[in-house]
Amino acid sequence: MRKGLRKILRAVFDYDPSFCDMYADEPSRRAAEDYLARTRAHLRQQFGDRPLSILDAGCQAGRLVFPLAQDGHRLTGLDASGFALRRGRRHAKELALDIPFYHDTLANLRRWVKAASVEVVVCTEVLYLCPDYRQLLGLLADTVKPGGLLFISHRPVWYYVATALRRGQVDCALSVLERTEGPSPDGSYHNWQTPEQLQHLYAGLGLRVLASYPVNPIEIDIGQNSLPQPIADALAPMRHNATFRVPSYLLIVAQKAQTSDDRPQTSGTL
């Protein structure tokens, strides 16, 4: 659908056939269970059962906002899509939840949420689309109070290697291994990392990685086809006979240091 027509449909009819409401869409809600289960477990472990202030940066229509709010936490949502937020506000009204939603880009977060003002930040399936993801991750880290937690998802390098192989693009898969960002197999900008690169990135921001979880794995079957050695080595941990089980995202759970003396070193792995 053309962009101009989509804008008219959204503005006049509040309708967009290409839009997926990730709260109302059942497959999207099932996929969210991976995030929610891990998030809830770490919140209980770190904070017990008390209500927490939580920012969902890139909240879309509230896929994670509403379950966490129904757990008793104080949620704030931010998203660049006004259309998605209209859906979110509608869901909030239906659920009788009082949740502030802000329509803005992540780069403008400080217009709405002060530094060191929330105990938890959630940001899923957002940063891999942003060329300035390092700066945005730093902004999210600054938003959390000392000792607070961040739940951030990233695209792992394996995902794009697997995507390229699915399309028969072996040269593209090799190229992905040599970079951490740029054109993905579909031609659009994405960024991706190895677990070691994420460890270094988070440590440089004063964040201690507590855990890394695979989310929404995909399977690829290469049959009897042989792979170039760099690709075979990269995918080896995920190989099961002729099938590879590759996570679509890695959910990183990180904690902000209580003091400067608690800042992690930049060496180590997840």
PDB file of C-alpha atoms in Angstrom, residues 98-265:
ATOM      1  CA  ASP A  98      -4.692   4.537  33.651  1.00  0.00           C
ATOM      2  CA  ILE A  99      -1.466   4.492  31.639  1.00  0.00           C
ATOM      3  CA  PRO A 100       0.289   7.529  30.139  1.00  0.00           C
ATOM      4  CA  PHE A 101       1.277   6.999  26.505  1.00  0.00           C
ATOM      5  CA  TYR A 102       3.644   9.442  24.794  1.00  0.00           C
ATOM      6  CA  HIS A 103       3.879   9.848  21.027  1.00  0.00           C
ATOM      7  CA  ASP A 104       7.513  10.545  20.187  1.00  0.00           C
ATOM      8  CA  THR A 105      10.739   8.988  19.009  1.00  0.00           C
ATOM      9  CA  LEU A 106      13.072   7.251  21.400  1.00  0.00           C
ATOM     10  CA  ALA A 107      15.676   9.956  20.780  1.00  0.00           C
ATOM     11  CA  ASN A 108      13.248  12.472  22.340  1.00  0.00           C
ATOM     12  CA  LEU A 109      12.593  10.340  25.422  1.00  0.00           C
ATOM     13  CA  ARG A 110      13.897  13.007  27.794  1.00  0.00           C
ATOM     14  CA  ARG A 111      10.997  15.300  26.851  1.00  0.00           C
ATOM     15  CA  TRP A 112       8.714  12.919  28.697  1.00  0.00           C
ATOM     16  CA  VAL A 113      10.743  10.837  31.135  1.00  0.00           C
ATOM     17  CA  LYS A 114      13.475  12.213  33.384  1.00  0.00           C
ATOM     18  CA  ALA A 115      16.873  10.607  33.870  1.00  0.00           C
ATOM     19  CA  ALA A 116      17.152   8.102  36.739  1.00  0.00           C
ATOM     20  CA  SER A 117      13.377   8.200  37.246  1.00  0.00           C
ATOM     21  CA  VAL A 118      12.177   4.607  36.713  1.00  0.00           C
ATOM     22  CA  GLU A 119      13.154   1.304  38.227  1.00  0.00           C
ATOM     23  CA  VAL A 120      12.776  -0.741  35.043  1.00  0.00           C
ATOM     24  CA  VAL A 121      13.091  -0.101  31.310  1.00  0.00           C
ATOM     25  CA  VAL A 122      11.694  -2.484  28.697  1.00  0.00           C
ATOM     26  CA  CYS A 123      12.612  -2.024  25.033  1.00  0.00           C
ATOM     27  CA  THR A 124      11.932  -4.954  22.727  1.00  0.00           C
ATOM     28  CA  GLU A 125      12.320  -5.329  18.976  1.00  0.00           C
ATOM     29  CA  VAL A 126      13.279  -1.681  18.491  1.00  0.00           C
ATOM     30  CA  LEU A 127      17.018  -0.984  18.661  1.00  0.00           C
ATOM     31  CA  TYR A 128      17.987  -3.313  15.827  1.00  0.00           C
ATOM     32  CA  LEU A 129      16.239  -0.899  13.449  1.00  0.00           C
ATOM     33  CA  CYS A 130      18.121   2.191  14.690  1.00  0.00           C
ATOM     34  CA  PRO A 131      21.509   3.301  13.300  1.00  0.00           C
ATOM     35  CA  ASP A 132      22.114   5.230  16.555  1.00  0.00           C
ATOM     36  CA  TYR A 133      21.356   2.196  18.730  1.00  0.00           C
ATOM     37  CA  ARG A 134      24.436   2.705  20.912  1.00  0.00           C
ATOM     38  CA  GLN A 135      23.374   6.219  21.865  1.00  0.00           C
ATOM     39  CA  LEU A 136      19.772   5.118  22.393  1.00  0.00           C
ATOM     40  CA  LEU A 137      20.859   2.284  24.654  1.00  0.00           C
ATOM     41  CA  GLY A 138      22.854   4.827  26.654  1.00  0.00           C
ATOM     42  CA  LEU A 139      19.754   7.016  26.917  1.00  0.00           C
ATOM     43  CA  LEU A 140      17.744   4.070  28.230  1.00  0.00           C
ATOM     44  CA  ALA A 141      20.490   3.227  30.720  1.00  0.00           C
ATOM     45  CA  ASP A 142      20.447   6.817  32.008  1.00  0.00           C
ATOM     46  CA  THR A 143      16.668   6.584  32.493  1.00  0.00           C
ATOM     47  CA  VAL A 144      16.972   3.762  35.037  1.00  0.00           C
ATOM     48  CA  LYS A 145      17.635   4.435  38.695  1.00  0.00           C
ATOM     49  CA  PRO A 146      20.846   2.988  40.189  1.00  0.00           C
ATOM     50  CA  GLY A 147      20.268  -0.701  40.819  1.00  0.00           C
ATOM     51  CA  GLY A 148      17.413  -0.818  38.318  1.00  0.00           C
ATOM     52  CA  LEU A 149      16.925  -3.337  35.519  1.00  0.00           C
ATOM     53  CA  LEU A 150      16.754  -3.141  31.739  1.00  0.00           C
ATOM     54  CA  PHE A 151      15.131  -5.714  29.461  1.00  0.00           C
ATOM     55  CA  ILE A 152      16.340  -5.067  25.912  1.00  0.00           C
ATOM     56  CA  SER A 153      16.080  -7.301  22.858  1.00  0.00           C
ATOM     57  CA  HIS A 154      18.616  -7.354  20.026  1.00  0.00           C
ATOM     58  CA  ARG A 155      18.913  -9.222  16.769  1.00  0.00           C
ATOM     59  CA  PRO A 156      21.698 -11.810  17.033  1.00  0.00           C
ATOM     60  CA  VAL A 157      24.083 -12.181  14.118  1.00  0.00           C
ATOM     61  CA  TRP A 158      22.885 -15.778  13.711  1.00  0.00           C
ATOM     62  CA  TYR A 159      19.417 -14.586  12.713  1.00  0.00           C
ATOM     63  CA  TYR A 160      20.646 -12.770   9.624  1.00  0.00           C
ATOM     64  CA  VAL A 161      23.028 -15.555   8.690  1.00  0.00           C
ATOM     65  CA  ALA A 162      20.083 -17.966   8.838  1.00  0.00           C
ATOM     66  CA  THR A 163      17.817 -15.575   6.920  1.00  0.00           C
ATOM     67  CA  ALA A 164      20.378 -15.271   4.134  1.00  0.00           C
ATOM     68  CA  LEU A 165      20.818 -19.048   3.965  1.00  0.00           C
ATOM     69  CA  ARG A 166      17.055 -19.528   3.731  1.00  0.00           C
ATOM     70  CA  ARG A 167      17.153 -17.379   0.613  1.00  0.00           C
ATOM     71  CA  GLY A 168      20.167 -19.177  -0.800  1.00  0.00           C
ATOM     72  CA  GLN A 169      22.342 -16.070  -0.321  1.00  0.00           C
ATOM     73  CA  VAL A 170      25.563 -17.630   0.931  1.00  0.00           C
ATOM     74  CA  ASP A 171      27.659 -14.580   0.013  1.00  0.00           C
ATOM     75  CA  CYS A 172      25.269 -12.380   1.982  1.00  0.00           C
ATOM     76  CA  ALA A 173      25.560 -14.701   4.998  1.00  0.00           C
ATOM     77  CA  LEU A 174      29.346 -14.390   4.865  1.00  0.00           C
ATOM     78  CA  SER A 175      29.042 -10.610   4.608  1.00  0.00           C
ATOM     79  CA  VAL A 176      26.825 -10.492   7.694  1.00  0.00           C
ATOM     80  CA  LEU A 177      29.546 -12.232   9.706  1.00  0.00           C
ATOM     81  CA  GLU A 178      31.998  -9.484   8.776  1.00  0.00           C
ATOM     82  CA  ARG A 179      29.765  -6.603   9.910  1.00  0.00           C
ATOM     83  CA  THR A 180      27.572  -5.553  12.827  1.00  0.00           C
ATOM     84  CA  GLU A 181      25.179  -3.326  10.885  1.00  0.00           C
ATOM     85  CA  GLY A 182      24.123  -2.259   7.423  1.00  0.00           C
ATOM     86  CA  PRO A 183      21.868  -3.783   4.800  1.00  0.00           C
ATOM     87  CA  SER A 184      20.200  -6.959   6.020  1.00  0.00           C
ATOM     88  CA  PRO A 185      19.294  -9.788   3.618  1.00  0.00           C
ATOM     89  CA  ASP A 186      16.093  -7.894   2.726  1.00  0.00           C
ATOM     90  CA  GLY A 187      18.075  -4.752   1.887  1.00  0.00           C
ATOM     91  CA  SER A 188      16.919  -2.496   4.741  1.00  0.00           C
ATOM     92  CA  TYR A 189      19.104  -1.152   7.562  1.00  0.00           C
ATOM     93  CA  HIS A 190      19.429  -3.419  10.597  1.00  0.00           C
ATOM     94  CA  ASN A 191      22.115  -4.010  13.216  1.00  0.00           C
ATOM     95  CA  TRP A 192      23.104  -7.276  14.853  1.00  0.00           C
ATOM     96  CA  GLN A 193      25.613  -8.501  17.411  1.00  0.00           C
ATOM     97  CA  THR A 194      27.258 -11.533  18.919  1.00  0.00           C
ATOM     98  CA  PRO A 195      26.788 -12.175  22.655  1.00  0.00           C
ATOM     99  CA  GLU A 196      30.377 -11.058  23.228  1.00  0.00           C
ATOM    100  CA  GLN A 197      29.773  -7.765  21.434  1.00  0.00           C
ATOM    101  CA  LEU A 198      26.660  -7.139  23.516  1.00  0.00           C
ATOM    102  CA  GLN A 199      28.585  -7.856  26.704  1.00  0.00           C
ATOM    103  CA  HIS A 200      31.168  -5.234  25.744  1.00  0.00           C
ATOM    104  CA  LEU A 201      28.490  -2.715  24.736  1.00  0.00           C
ATOM    105  CA  TYR A 202      26.585  -3.008  28.012  1.00  0.00           C
ATOM    106  CA  ALA A 203      29.670  -2.979  30.212  1.00  0.00           C
ATOM    107  CA  GLY A 204      30.810   0.230  28.540  1.00  0.00           C
ATOM    108  CA  LEU A 205      27.564   1.852  29.709  1.00  0.00           C
ATOM    109  CA  GLY A 206      28.008   0.755  33.309  1.00  0.00           C
ATOM    110  CA  LEU A 207      25.517  -2.087  32.976  1.00  0.00           C
ATOM    111  CA  ARG A 208      26.032  -5.611  34.269  1.00  0.00           C
ATOM    112  CA  VAL A 209      24.500  -8.304  32.088  1.00  0.00           C
ATOM    113  CA  LEU A 210      22.589 -10.708  34.316  1.00  0.00           C
ATOM    114  CA  ALA A 211      21.228 -13.039  31.640  1.00  0.00           C
ATOM    115  CA  SER A 212      20.652 -13.540  27.929  1.00  0.00           C
ATOM    116  CA  TYR A 213      17.636 -15.451  26.628  1.00  0.00           C
ATOM    117  CA  PRO A 214      16.737 -16.646  23.110  1.00  0.00           C
ATOM    118  CA  VAL A 215      13.350 -15.433  21.897  1.00  0.00           C
ATOM    119  CA  ASN A 216      11.109 -16.784  19.138  1.00  0.00           C
ATOM    120  CA  PRO A 217      13.514 -19.286  17.516  1.00  0.00           C
ATOM    121  CA  ILE A 218      13.289 -20.139  13.834  1.00  0.00           C
ATOM    122  CA  GLU A 219      14.419 -23.374  12.213  1.00  0.00           C
ATOM    123  CA  ILE A 220      16.294 -23.769   8.951  1.00  0.00           C
ATOM    124  CA  ASP A 221      17.026 -27.063   7.246  1.00  0.00           C
ATOM    125  CA  ILE A 222      20.009 -27.095   4.906  1.00  0.00           C
ATOM    126  CA  GLY A 223      19.644 -30.771   4.070  1.00  0.00           C
ATOM    127  CA  GLN A 224      22.891 -32.179   2.722  1.00  0.00           C
ATOM    128  CA  ASN A 225      24.249 -28.818   1.599  1.00  0.00           C
ATOM    129  CA  SER A 226      27.700 -28.003   2.902  1.00  0.00           C
ATOM    130  CA  LEU A 227      28.368 -24.585   4.418  1.00  0.00           C
ATOM    131  CA  PRO A 228      31.473 -22.401   4.246  1.00  0.00           C
ATOM    132  CA  GLN A 229      33.507 -22.942   7.391  1.00  0.00           C
ATOM    133  CA  PRO A 230      32.906 -19.465   8.918  1.00  0.00           C
ATOM    134  CA  ILE A 231      29.144 -19.987   8.654  1.00  0.00           C
ATOM    135  CA  ALA A 232      29.319 -23.538   9.988  1.00  0.00           C
ATOM    136  CA  ASP A 233      31.376 -22.322  12.954  1.00  0.00           C
ATOM    137  CA  ALA A 234      28.995 -19.444  13.712  1.00  0.00           C
ATOM    138  CA  LEU A 235      25.909 -21.669  13.670  1.00  0.00           C
ATOM    139  CA  ALA A 236      27.490 -24.711  15.318  1.00  0.00           C
ATOM    140  CA  PRO A 237      25.980 -24.098  18.795  1.00  0.00           C
ATOM    141  CA  MET A 238      22.494 -24.145  17.261  1.00  0.00           C
ATOM    142  CA  ARG A 239      22.847 -27.183  15.044  1.00  0.00           C
ATOM    143  CA  HIS A 240      20.689 -30.274  15.525  1.00  0.00           C
ATOM    144  CA  ASN A 241      21.597 -32.773  12.819  1.00  0.00           C
ATOM    145  CA  ALA A 242      20.763 -30.956   9.556  1.00  0.00           C
ATOM    146  CA  THR A 243      18.570 -28.359  11.280  1.00  0.00           C
ATOM    147  CA  PHE A 244      19.556 -25.106  12.941  1.00  0.00           C
ATOM    148  CA  ARG A 245      17.384 -23.591  15.684  1.00  0.00           C
ATOM    149  CA  VAL A 246      18.197 -19.891  15.634  1.00  0.00           C
ATOM    150  CA  PRO A 247      16.717 -17.232  17.967  1.00  0.00           C
ATOM    151  CA  SER A 248      15.022 -14.287  16.284  1.00  0.00           C
ATOM    152  CA  TYR A 249      16.068 -12.081  19.197  1.00  0.00           C
ATOM    153  CA  LEU A 250      18.260 -12.151  22.271  1.00  0.00           C
ATOM    154  CA  LEU A 251      16.655 -10.678  25.371  1.00  0.00           C
ATOM    155  CA  ILE A 252      19.359  -9.050  27.472  1.00  0.00           C
ATOM    156  CA  VAL A 253      18.637  -8.530  31.159  1.00  0.00           C
ATOM    157  CA  ALA A 254      21.013  -5.961  32.620  1.00  0.00           C
ATOM    158  CA  GLN A 255      21.377  -4.084  35.885  1.00  0.00           C
ATOM    159  CA  LYS A 256      22.557  -0.529  36.385  1.00  0.00           C
ATOM    160  CA  ALA A 257      25.335  -0.140  38.925  1.00  0.00           C
ATOM    161  CA  GLN A 258      24.419   1.175  42.361  1.00  0.00           C
ATOM    162  CA  THR A 259      27.644   3.213  42.512  1.00  0.00           C
ATOM    163  CA  SER A 260      30.586   3.930  40.227  1.00  0.00           C
ATOM    164  CA  ASP A 261      32.568   1.284  42.117  1.00  0.00           C
ATOM    165  CA  ASP A 262      30.057  -1.326  40.928  1.00  0.00           C
ATOM    166  CA  ARG A 263      30.600  -0.635  37.221  1.00  0.00           C
ATOM    167  CA  PRO A 264      31.451  -3.867  35.371  1.00  0.00           C
ATOM    168  CA  GLN A 265      34.624  -4.495  33.451  1.00  0.00           C
TER     169      GLN A 265
END
